[in-house]
PDB file of C-alpha atoms in Angstrom:
ATOM      1  CA  UNK A 490      15.284  -8.749  -6.334  1.00 62.00           C
ATOM      2  CA  UNK A 491      14.572 -10.571  -3.364  1.00 81.00           C
ATOM      3  CA  UNK A 492      10.918 -11.306  -2.281  1.00 91.00           C
ATOM      4  CA  UNK A 493       8.828  -8.564  -0.310  1.00 95.00           C
ATOM      5  CA  UNK A 494       5.988  -9.255   1.865  1.00 97.00           C
ATOM      6  CA  UNK A 495       3.274  -7.162   3.402  1.00 98.00           C
ATOM      7  CA  UNK A 496       0.658  -8.618   5.579  1.00 98.00           C
ATOM      8  CA  UNK A 497      -2.511  -7.266   6.992  1.00 98.00           C
ATOM      9  CA  UNK A 498      -5.087  -8.936   9.356  1.00 98.00           C
ATOM     10  CA  UNK A 499      -8.510  -7.831   9.488  1.00 98.00           C
ATOM     11  CA  UNK A 500     -11.829  -9.167  11.458  1.00 97.00           C
ATOM     12  CA  UNK A 501     -14.058 -10.850   9.182  1.00 97.00           C
ATOM     13  CA  UNK A 502     -16.500  -8.024   8.672  1.00 97.00           C
ATOM     14  CA  UNK A 503     -17.334  -6.101   5.476  1.00 97.00           C
ATOM     15  CA  UNK A 504     -16.684  -2.856   7.218  1.00 96.00           C
ATOM     16  CA  UNK A 505     -12.690  -3.435   6.661  1.00 97.00           C
ATOM     17  CA  UNK A 506     -13.041  -4.056   2.931  1.00 97.00           C
ATOM     18  CA  UNK A 507     -12.061  -0.169   2.391  1.00 97.00           C
ATOM     19  CA  UNK A 508      -8.819  -0.813   4.574  1.00 97.00           C
ATOM     20  CA  UNK A 509      -8.108  -3.647   2.465  1.00 98.00           C
ATOM     21  CA  UNK A 510      -8.239  -1.731  -0.683  1.00 98.00           C
ATOM     22  CA  UNK A 511      -5.987   0.924   0.646  1.00 98.00           C
ATOM     23  CA  UNK A 512      -3.505  -1.785   1.720  1.00 98.00           C
ATOM     24  CA  UNK A 513      -3.440  -3.357  -1.813  1.00 98.00           C
ATOM     25  CA  UNK A 514      -3.363   0.136  -3.482  1.00 98.00           C
ATOM     26  CA  UNK A 515      -0.510   1.226  -1.659  1.00 98.00           C
ATOM     27  CA  UNK A 516       1.957  -1.641  -2.107  1.00 98.00           C
ATOM     28  CA  UNK A 517       0.862  -2.395  -5.518  1.00 98.00           C
ATOM     29  CA  UNK A 518       1.665   1.064  -6.540  1.00 97.00           C
ATOM     30  CA  UNK A 519       4.799   1.223  -4.644  1.00 97.00           C
ATOM     31  CA  UNK A 520       5.768  -1.629  -6.688  1.00 96.00           C
ATOM     32  CA  UNK A 521       5.530   0.146  -9.966  1.00 96.00           C
ATOM     33  CA  UNK A 522       2.177  -1.510 -11.131  1.00 97.00           C
ATOM     34  CA  UNK A 523       0.172   0.763 -13.657  1.00 96.00           C
ATOM     35  CA  UNK A 524      -2.758   2.667 -12.079  1.00 95.00           C
ATOM     36  CA  UNK A 525      -5.275   0.425 -13.972  1.00 95.00           C
ATOM     37  CA  UNK A 526      -3.559  -2.760 -12.826  1.00 96.00           C
ATOM     38  CA  UNK A 527      -3.578  -1.461  -9.309  1.00 97.00           C
ATOM     39  CA  UNK A 528      -7.400  -0.991  -9.853  1.00 96.00           C
ATOM     40  CA  UNK A 529      -7.610  -4.296 -10.922  1.00 97.00           C
ATOM     41  CA  UNK A 530      -5.887  -6.028  -8.042  1.00 98.00           C
ATOM     42  CA  UNK A 531      -7.804  -3.687  -5.594  1.00 97.00           C
ATOM     43  CA  UNK A 532     -11.070  -5.029  -7.001  1.00 97.00           C
ATOM     44  CA  UNK A 533      -9.846  -8.784  -7.038  1.00 98.00           C
ATOM     45  CA  UNK A 534      -8.655  -8.811  -3.553  1.00 98.00           C
ATOM     46  CA  UNK A 535     -12.087  -7.064  -2.229  1.00 98.00           C
ATOM     47  CA  UNK A 536     -13.885  -9.945  -3.955  1.00 97.00           C
ATOM     48  CA  UNK A 537     -11.755 -12.593  -2.641  1.00 97.00           C
ATOM     49  CA  UNK A 538     -11.940 -11.231   1.104  1.00 97.00           C
ATOM     50  CA  UNK A 539     -15.854 -10.512   0.525  1.00 96.00           C
ATOM     51  CA  UNK A 540     -16.119 -14.282  -0.351  1.00 95.00           C
ATOM     52  CA  UNK A 541     -14.168 -15.424   2.891  1.00 96.00           C
ATOM     53  CA  UNK A 542     -16.313 -13.029   5.131  1.00 96.00           C
ATOM     54  CA  UNK A 543     -19.826 -13.875   3.680  1.00 94.00           C
ATOM     55  CA  UNK A 544     -19.136 -17.525   2.781  1.00 92.00           C
ATOM     56  CA  UNK A 545     -16.417 -19.050   4.499  1.00 94.00           C
ATOM     57  CA  UNK A 546     -17.263 -17.418   7.869  1.00 95.00           C
ATOM     58  CA  UNK A 547     -20.984 -16.732   6.814  1.00 92.00           C
ATOM     59  CA  UNK A 548     -21.130 -13.196   7.896  1.00 89.00           C
ATOM     60  CA  UNK A 549     -19.704 -14.159  11.527  1.00 92.00           C
ATOM     61  CA  UNK A 550     -17.500 -10.967  12.405  1.00 88.00           C
ATOM     62  CA  UNK A 551     -15.507 -12.805  15.164  1.00 92.00           C
ATOM     63  CA  UNK A 552     -12.744 -14.456  12.689  1.00 96.00           C
ATOM     64  CA  UNK A 553      -9.871 -13.240  11.167  1.00 97.00           C
ATOM     65  CA  UNK A 554      -8.831 -12.788   7.577  1.00 98.00           C
ATOM     66  CA  UNK A 555      -5.205 -12.914   6.659  1.00 98.00           C
ATOM     67  CA  UNK A 556      -3.795 -11.128   3.710  1.00 98.00           C
ATOM     68  CA  UNK A 557      -0.180 -11.143   2.532  1.00 98.00           C
ATOM     69  CA  UNK A 558       1.199  -9.145  -0.737  1.00 98.00           C
ATOM     70  CA  UNK A 559       4.139 -10.785  -2.124  1.00 98.00           C
ATOM     71  CA  UNK A 560       6.090  -8.916  -4.449  1.00 97.00           C
ATOM     72  CA  UNK A 561       8.709 -10.578  -6.652  1.00 96.00           C
ATOM     73  CA  UNK A 562      10.849  -9.691  -9.682  1.00 94.00           C
ATOM     74  CA  UNK A 563       8.136 -10.977 -12.285  1.00 96.00           C
ATOM     75  CA  UNK A 564       5.018 -10.937 -10.337  1.00 97.00           C
ATOM     76  CA  UNK A 565       2.676  -9.834  -7.321  1.00 97.00           C
ATOM     77  CA  UNK A 566       0.783 -12.457  -5.489  1.00 98.00           C
ATOM     78  CA  UNK A 567      -1.790 -11.796  -2.836  1.00 98.00           C
ATOM     79  CA  UNK A 568      -2.644 -14.794  -0.482  1.00 98.00           C
ATOM     80  CA  UNK A 569      -5.830 -14.643   1.589  1.00 98.00           C
ATOM     81  CA  UNK A 570      -6.080 -17.122   4.160  1.00 98.00           C
ATOM     82  CA  UNK A 571      -9.146 -18.263   6.501  1.00 97.00           C
ATOM     83  CA  UNK A 572     -10.220 -21.104   8.629  1.00 97.00           C
ATOM     84  CA  UNK A 573     -13.830 -21.204   7.567  1.00 96.00           C
ATOM     85  CA  UNK A 574     -15.835 -23.456   5.128  1.00 93.00           C
ATOM     86  CA  UNK A 575     -13.764 -24.386   2.244  1.00 92.00           C
ATOM     87  CA  UNK A 576     -14.627 -22.888  -1.091  1.00 85.00           C
ATOM     88  CA  UNK A 577     -15.706 -25.318  -3.837  1.00 78.00           C
ATOM     89  CA  UNK A 578     -14.434 -23.899  -7.165  1.00 72.00           C
ATOM     90  CA  UNK A 579     -16.478 -26.499  -9.212  1.00 66.00           C
ATOM     91  CA  UNK A 580     -20.019 -24.436  -8.141  1.00 66.00           C
ATOM     92  CA  UNK A 581     -18.455 -21.870 -10.750  1.00 66.00           C
ATOM     93  CA  UNK A 582     -19.019 -22.766 -14.288  1.00 68.00           C
ATOM     94  CA  UNK A 583     -18.824 -20.020 -16.873  1.00 72.00           C
ATOM     95  CA  UNK A 584     -21.168 -17.095 -16.395  1.00 77.00           C
ATOM     96  CA  UNK A 585     -24.433 -16.807 -18.435  1.00 77.00           C
ATOM     97  CA  UNK A 586     -25.640 -13.271 -17.370  1.00 78.00           C
ATOM     98  CA  UNK A 587     -29.233 -13.689 -18.986  1.00 77.00           C
ATOM     99  CA  UNK A 588     -29.723 -16.811 -16.930  1.00 79.00           C
ATOM    100  CA  UNK A 589     -28.308 -15.123 -13.839  1.00 75.00           C
ATOM    101  CA  UNK A 590     -30.654 -12.016 -14.099  1.00 74.00           C
ATOM    102  CA  UNK A 591     -33.552 -14.347 -14.320  1.00 78.00           C
ATOM    103  CA  UNK A 592     -32.674 -16.137 -10.991  1.00 77.00           C
ATOM    104  CA  UNK A 593     -32.849 -12.875  -9.295  1.00 73.00           C
ATOM    105  CA  UNK A 594     -29.804 -13.613  -7.407  1.00 72.00           C
ATOM    106  CA  UNK A 595     -27.238 -11.003  -5.903  1.00 65.00           C
ATOM    107  CA  UNK A 596     -24.097 -13.017  -5.347  1.00 69.00           C
ATOM    108  CA  UNK A 597     -21.747 -15.473  -6.895  1.00 78.00           C
ATOM    109  CA  UNK A 598     -20.336 -12.744  -9.406  1.00 88.00           C
ATOM    110  CA  UNK A 599     -16.960 -12.096  -7.456  1.00 91.00           C
ATOM    111  CA  UNK A 600     -15.209 -15.230  -8.464  1.00 92.00           C
ATOM    112  CA  UNK A 601     -16.069 -14.292 -12.179  1.00 91.00           C
ATOM    113  CA  UNK A 602     -14.563 -11.007 -11.552  1.00 94.00           C
ATOM    114  CA  UNK A 603     -11.583 -12.393 -10.283  1.00 95.00           C
ATOM    115  CA  UNK A 604     -10.645 -14.700 -12.897  1.00 94.00           C
ATOM    116  CA  UNK A 605     -11.166 -11.758 -15.325  1.00 94.00           C
ATOM    117  CA  UNK A 606      -8.858  -9.131 -13.670  1.00 96.00           C
ATOM    118  CA  UNK A 607      -5.988 -11.451 -12.451  1.00 97.00           C
ATOM    119  CA  UNK A 608      -3.485 -13.574 -14.422  1.00 97.00           C
ATOM    120  CA  UNK A 609      -3.958 -16.632 -12.005  1.00 97.00           C
ATOM    121  CA  UNK A 610      -6.706 -17.329  -9.541  1.00 96.00           C
ATOM    122  CA  UNK A 611      -5.997 -20.680  -7.220  1.00 95.00           C
ATOM    123  CA  UNK A 612      -8.011 -21.944  -4.262  1.00 95.00           C
ATOM    124  CA  UNK A 613      -6.418 -24.728  -2.108  1.00 95.00           C
ATOM    125  CA  UNK A 614      -7.080 -26.312   1.277  1.00 95.00           C
ATOM    126  CA  UNK A 615      -4.680 -27.424   3.547  1.00 94.00           C
ATOM    127  CA  UNK A 616      -5.654 -28.897   6.941  1.00 94.00           C
ATOM    128  CA  UNK A 617      -8.075 -26.500   8.117  1.00 95.00           C
ATOM    129  CA  UNK A 618      -6.670 -23.409   6.294  1.00 97.00           C
ATOM    130  CA  UNK A 619      -8.182 -22.283   3.069  1.00 97.00           C
ATOM    131  CA  UNK A 620      -6.031 -20.217   0.742  1.00 97.00           C
ATOM    132  CA  UNK A 621      -6.817 -18.031  -2.244  1.00 97.00           C
ATOM    133  CA  UNK A 622      -3.903 -16.832  -4.098  1.00 97.00           C
ATOM    134  CA  UNK A 623      -4.216 -13.940  -6.786  1.00 98.00           C
ATOM    135  CA  UNK A 624      -1.306 -13.466  -9.315  1.00 98.00           C
ATOM    136  CA  UNK A 625      -0.482 -10.567 -11.798  1.00 98.00           C
ATOM    137  CA  UNK A 626       2.664 -10.855 -13.642  1.00 97.00           C
ATOM    138  CA  UNK A 627       4.484  -7.797 -14.971  1.00 95.00           C
ATOM    139  CA  UNK A 628       4.186  -7.050 -18.515  1.00 84.00           C
TER     140      UNK A 628
ATOM    141  CA  UNK B1183     -18.764   5.043   8.892  1.00 52.00           C
ATOM    142  CA  UNK B1184     -20.073   4.460   5.555  1.00 66.00           C
ATOM    143  CA  UNK B1185     -18.299   6.009   2.708  1.00 90.00           C
ATOM    144  CA  UNK B1186     -21.355   5.545   0.254  1.00 97.00           C
ATOM    145  CA  UNK B1187     -24.517   7.518  -0.021  1.00 97.00           C
ATOM    146  CA  UNK B1188     -27.718   7.617  -2.345  1.00 98.00           C
ATOM    147  CA  UNK B1189     -29.462  10.830  -3.219  1.00 98.00           C
ATOM    148  CA  UNK B1190     -32.954  10.857  -4.584  1.00 97.00           C
ATOM    149  CA  UNK B1191     -34.477  13.239  -7.316  1.00 97.00           C
ATOM    150  CA  UNK B1192     -37.444  13.072  -9.418  1.00 97.00           C
ATOM    151  CA  UNK B1193     -37.615  14.060 -13.080  1.00 95.00           C
ATOM    152  CA  UNK B1194     -41.466  13.791 -14.167  1.00 93.00           C
ATOM    153  CA  UNK B1195     -42.031   9.972 -13.476  1.00 95.00           C
ATOM    154  CA  UNK B1196     -38.505   8.972 -13.407  1.00 97.00           C
ATOM    155  CA  UNK B1197     -36.662   8.556 -10.073  1.00 98.00           C
ATOM    156  CA  UNK B1198     -33.019   9.490 -10.424  1.00 98.00           C
ATOM    157  CA  UNK B1199     -30.661   7.881  -7.690  1.00 98.00           C
ATOM    158  CA  UNK B1200     -27.383   9.806  -7.227  1.00 98.00           C
ATOM    159  CA  UNK B1201     -24.577   7.325  -6.154  1.00 98.00           C
ATOM    160  CA  UNK B1202     -21.593   8.714  -4.228  1.00 98.00           C
ATOM    161  CA  UNK B1203     -18.596   7.077  -2.969  1.00 98.00           C
ATOM    162  CA  UNK B1204     -17.769   3.486  -3.061  1.00 98.00           C
ATOM    163  CA  UNK B1205     -20.095   0.584  -3.674  1.00 98.00           C
ATOM    164  CA  UNK B1206     -18.950  -2.613  -1.924  1.00 97.00           C
ATOM    165  CA  UNK B1207     -20.414  -5.662   0.108  1.00 96.00           C
ATOM    166  CA  UNK B1208     -20.439  -3.305   3.127  1.00 96.00           C
ATOM    167  CA  UNK B1209     -22.347  -0.614   1.389  1.00 97.00           C
ATOM    168  CA  UNK B1210     -24.534  -2.562  -1.252  1.00 97.00           C
ATOM    169  CA  UNK B1211     -27.398  -2.760   1.392  1.00 96.00           C
ATOM    170  CA  UNK B1212     -27.830   1.253   0.910  1.00 97.00           C
ATOM    171  CA  UNK B1213     -28.240   0.803  -2.901  1.00 98.00           C
ATOM    172  CA  UNK B1214     -30.808  -2.149  -2.359  1.00 97.00           C
ATOM    173  CA  UNK B1215     -32.631  -0.238   0.289  1.00 98.00           C
ATOM    174  CA  UNK B1216     -33.068   2.688  -2.352  1.00 98.00           C
ATOM    175  CA  UNK B1217     -34.169   0.598  -4.931  1.00 98.00           C
ATOM    176  CA  UNK B1218     -36.528  -1.016  -2.690  1.00 97.00           C
ATOM    177  CA  UNK B1219     -37.936   2.333  -1.922  1.00 97.00           C
ATOM    178  CA  UNK B1220     -38.757   3.038  -5.441  1.00 97.00           C
ATOM    179  CA  UNK B1221     -40.627  -0.069  -5.744  1.00 96.00           C
ATOM    180  CA  UNK B1222     -42.474   0.761  -2.627  1.00 96.00           C
ATOM    181  CA  UNK B1223     -43.327   4.144  -4.013  1.00 96.00           C
ATOM    182  CA  UNK B1224     -44.479   2.225  -7.179  1.00 96.00           C
ATOM    183  CA  UNK B1225     -41.708   3.876  -9.209  1.00 97.00           C
ATOM    184  CA  UNK B1226     -40.326   1.463 -11.821  1.00 97.00           C
ATOM    185  CA  UNK B1227     -38.324   4.003 -13.974  1.00 98.00           C
ATOM    186  CA  UNK B1228     -35.125   4.280 -12.115  1.00 98.00           C
ATOM    187  CA  UNK B1229     -32.272   6.315 -13.591  1.00 98.00           C
ATOM    188  CA  UNK B1230     -28.719   5.696 -11.856  1.00 98.00           C
ATOM    189  CA  UNK B1231     -26.373   8.488 -11.978  1.00 98.00           C
ATOM    190  CA  UNK B1232     -22.982   7.342 -11.539  1.00 98.00           C
ATOM    191  CA  UNK B1233     -21.036  10.360 -11.947  1.00 98.00           C
ATOM    192  CA  UNK B1234     -19.925  10.481  -8.063  1.00 98.00           C
ATOM    193  CA  UNK B1235     -19.547   6.766  -7.907  1.00 98.00           C
ATOM    194  CA  UNK B1236     -15.641   6.235  -7.520  1.00 97.00           C
ATOM    195  CA  UNK B1237     -15.752   2.379  -6.930  1.00 97.00           C
ATOM    196  CA  UNK B1238     -17.886  -0.707  -7.430  1.00 97.00           C
ATOM    197  CA  UNK B1239     -17.522  -4.408  -6.769  1.00 97.00           C
ATOM    198  CA  UNK B1240     -19.543  -7.366  -7.606  1.00 95.00           C
ATOM    199  CA  UNK B1241     -21.685  -6.817  -4.529  1.00 95.00           C
ATOM    200  CA  UNK B1242     -23.054  -3.372  -6.179  1.00 96.00           C
ATOM    201  CA  UNK B1243     -23.402  -5.267  -9.456  1.00 95.00           C
ATOM    202  CA  UNK B1244     -25.329  -7.986  -7.725  1.00 93.00           C
ATOM    203  CA  UNK B1245     -27.932  -5.512  -6.705  1.00 95.00           C
ATOM    204  CA  UNK B1246     -28.925  -4.402 -10.116  1.00 95.00           C
ATOM    205  CA  UNK B1247     -29.109  -7.953 -11.140  1.00 92.00           C
ATOM    206  CA  UNK B1248     -31.288  -8.822  -8.234  1.00 93.00           C
ATOM    207  CA  UNK B1249     -33.810  -6.366  -9.189  1.00 95.00           C
ATOM    208  CA  UNK B1250     -33.745  -5.677 -12.890  1.00 94.00           C
ATOM    209  CA  UNK B1251     -36.112  -8.469 -13.836  1.00 93.00           C
ATOM    210  CA  UNK B1252     -38.897  -7.368 -11.206  1.00 95.00           C
ATOM    211  CA  UNK B1253     -38.416  -3.661 -12.347  1.00 97.00           C
ATOM    212  CA  UNK B1254     -38.905  -4.610 -15.962  1.00 96.00           C
ATOM    213  CA  UNK B1255     -41.886  -6.730 -15.147  1.00 96.00           C
ATOM    214  CA  UNK B1256     -43.643  -3.942 -13.772  1.00 96.00           C
ATOM    215  CA  UNK B1257     -43.189  -1.873 -17.025  1.00 96.00           C
ATOM    216  CA  UNK B1258     -40.051  -0.117 -15.909  1.00 97.00           C
ATOM    217  CA  UNK B1259     -36.215  -0.326 -16.254  1.00 98.00           C
ATOM    218  CA  UNK B1260     -33.013   0.656 -14.695  1.00 98.00           C
ATOM    219  CA  UNK B1261     -30.810   2.773 -16.852  1.00 98.00           C
ATOM    220  CA  UNK B1262     -27.408   3.679 -15.676  1.00 98.00           C
ATOM    221  CA  UNK B1263     -25.743   7.021 -16.781  1.00 98.00           C
ATOM    222  CA  UNK B1264     -22.413   8.943 -16.338  1.00 98.00           C
ATOM    223  CA  UNK B1265     -20.122   6.302 -15.017  1.00 98.00           C
ATOM    224  CA  UNK B1266     -16.554   7.020 -14.431  1.00 98.00           C
ATOM    225  CA  UNK B1267     -14.454   5.010 -17.048  1.00 96.00           C
ATOM    226  CA  UNK B1268     -12.871   2.777 -14.150  1.00 95.00           C
ATOM    227  CA  UNK B1269     -16.345   2.020 -12.678  1.00 97.00           C
ATOM    228  CA  UNK B1270     -17.735   1.349 -16.238  1.00 97.00           C
ATOM    229  CA  UNK B1271     -14.981  -1.013 -16.647  1.00 96.00           C
ATOM    230  CA  UNK B1272     -16.269  -3.213 -14.153  1.00 96.00           C
ATOM    231  CA  UNK B1273     -19.724  -3.367 -15.582  1.00 96.00           C
ATOM    232  CA  UNK B1274     -18.118  -3.955 -18.760  1.00 96.00           C
ATOM    233  CA  UNK B1275     -16.064  -6.958 -17.636  1.00 93.00           C
ATOM    234  CA  UNK B1276     -19.106  -9.141 -17.032  1.00 89.00           C
ATOM    235  CA  UNK B1277     -21.047  -7.917 -19.963  1.00 91.00           C
ATOM    236  CA  UNK B1278     -23.533  -5.719 -18.365  1.00 93.00           C
ATOM    237  CA  UNK B1279     -23.950  -3.189 -21.240  1.00 95.00           C
ATOM    238  CA  UNK B1280     -25.641  -6.304 -23.082  1.00 93.00           C
ATOM    239  CA  UNK B1281     -28.318  -6.478 -20.501  1.00 93.00           C
ATOM    240  CA  UNK B1282     -28.506  -2.649 -19.131  1.00 96.00           C
ATOM    241  CA  UNK B1283     -28.837   0.699 -20.825  1.00 97.00           C
ATOM    242  CA  UNK B1284     -25.524   2.166 -19.956  1.00 98.00           C
ATOM    243  CA  UNK B1285     -25.191   5.582 -21.448  1.00 98.00           C
ATOM    244  CA  UNK B1286     -22.835   8.670 -21.097  1.00 98.00           C
ATOM    245  CA  UNK B1287     -25.122  11.302 -19.659  1.00 98.00           C
ATOM    246  CA  UNK B1288     -28.396  11.577 -17.729  1.00 98.00           C
ATOM    247  CA  UNK B1289     -30.038  13.336 -20.365  1.00 97.00           C
ATOM    248  CA  UNK B1290     -29.543  10.517 -22.588  1.00 97.00           C
ATOM    249  CA  UNK B1291     -30.810   8.281 -20.013  1.00 97.00           C
ATOM    250  CA  UNK B1292     -34.134  10.364 -19.557  1.00 97.00           C
ATOM    251  CA  UNK B1293     -34.641  10.460 -23.303  1.00 96.00           C
ATOM    252  CA  UNK B1294     -34.317   6.868 -23.666  1.00 96.00           C
ATOM    253  CA  UNK B1295     -37.325   6.466 -20.983  1.00 95.00           C
ATOM    254  CA  UNK B1296     -39.113   8.963 -22.993  1.00 90.00           C
ATOM    255  CA  UNK B1297     -38.784   7.290 -26.231  1.00 85.00           C
ATOM    256  CA  UNK B1298     -41.623   5.018 -27.565  1.00 73.00           C
ATOM    257  CA  UNK B1299     -40.826   1.239 -26.655  1.00 65.00           C
ATOM    258  CA  UNK B1300     -40.419  -0.742 -29.701  1.00 59.00           C
ATOM    259  CA  UNK B1301     -42.982  -3.538 -30.140  1.00 51.00           C
ATOM    260  CA  UNK B1302     -41.046  -7.107 -30.511  1.00 48.00           C
TER     261      UNK B1302
END
């Protein structure tokens, strides 16, 4: 099976998250992933895009977020690219929920959700492009 | 247009929030405003009815986390009821059932609010 790629570019605003979820649902379901796996991918990609919008671009809506779904024989990869502030994975150690509640914070849970839902989560920066890759293998 | 809304009901001294639609980083501010309104009204017994909540991301979970300690410090609680299985799964992913009372029905949540508090 050759690689199939679908792309979507959204402005860096949370109002487009619903469109992102629909895009992921449509193509993951068409690639014959189960309904529960499609749901997991939808959440993970939502979390990755939210991080880009709120952290890499600090809530400024004038930038672009590029999303690509790459489907191959054994896996589905979602690649999210931005030109904002790079993400530092070292800031995210294992989650302690009780400590988290005491801190009265509201953010920072998304990366933990992505890691639990996907088989691989990778962040890299090349030049001024940040890239997050979310990978789900077929059973 | 937002695809999320919060309805308010009151049962004795419990404020029931009916969540409808999809709760994400765009709509989480509406849930936050609803919980803040409960606090302003001095109502610290908050029951979340999630029967019509079709989606939640960490932005929604974060709102519950941001307020639970304050609500409990004021002698109240946030209890969560009637979640759809796919939404419950997201709460369960990060271990929320350890920190929150999450029950199957609104009636169960009301009963838990009415039960005597166990002394530690």
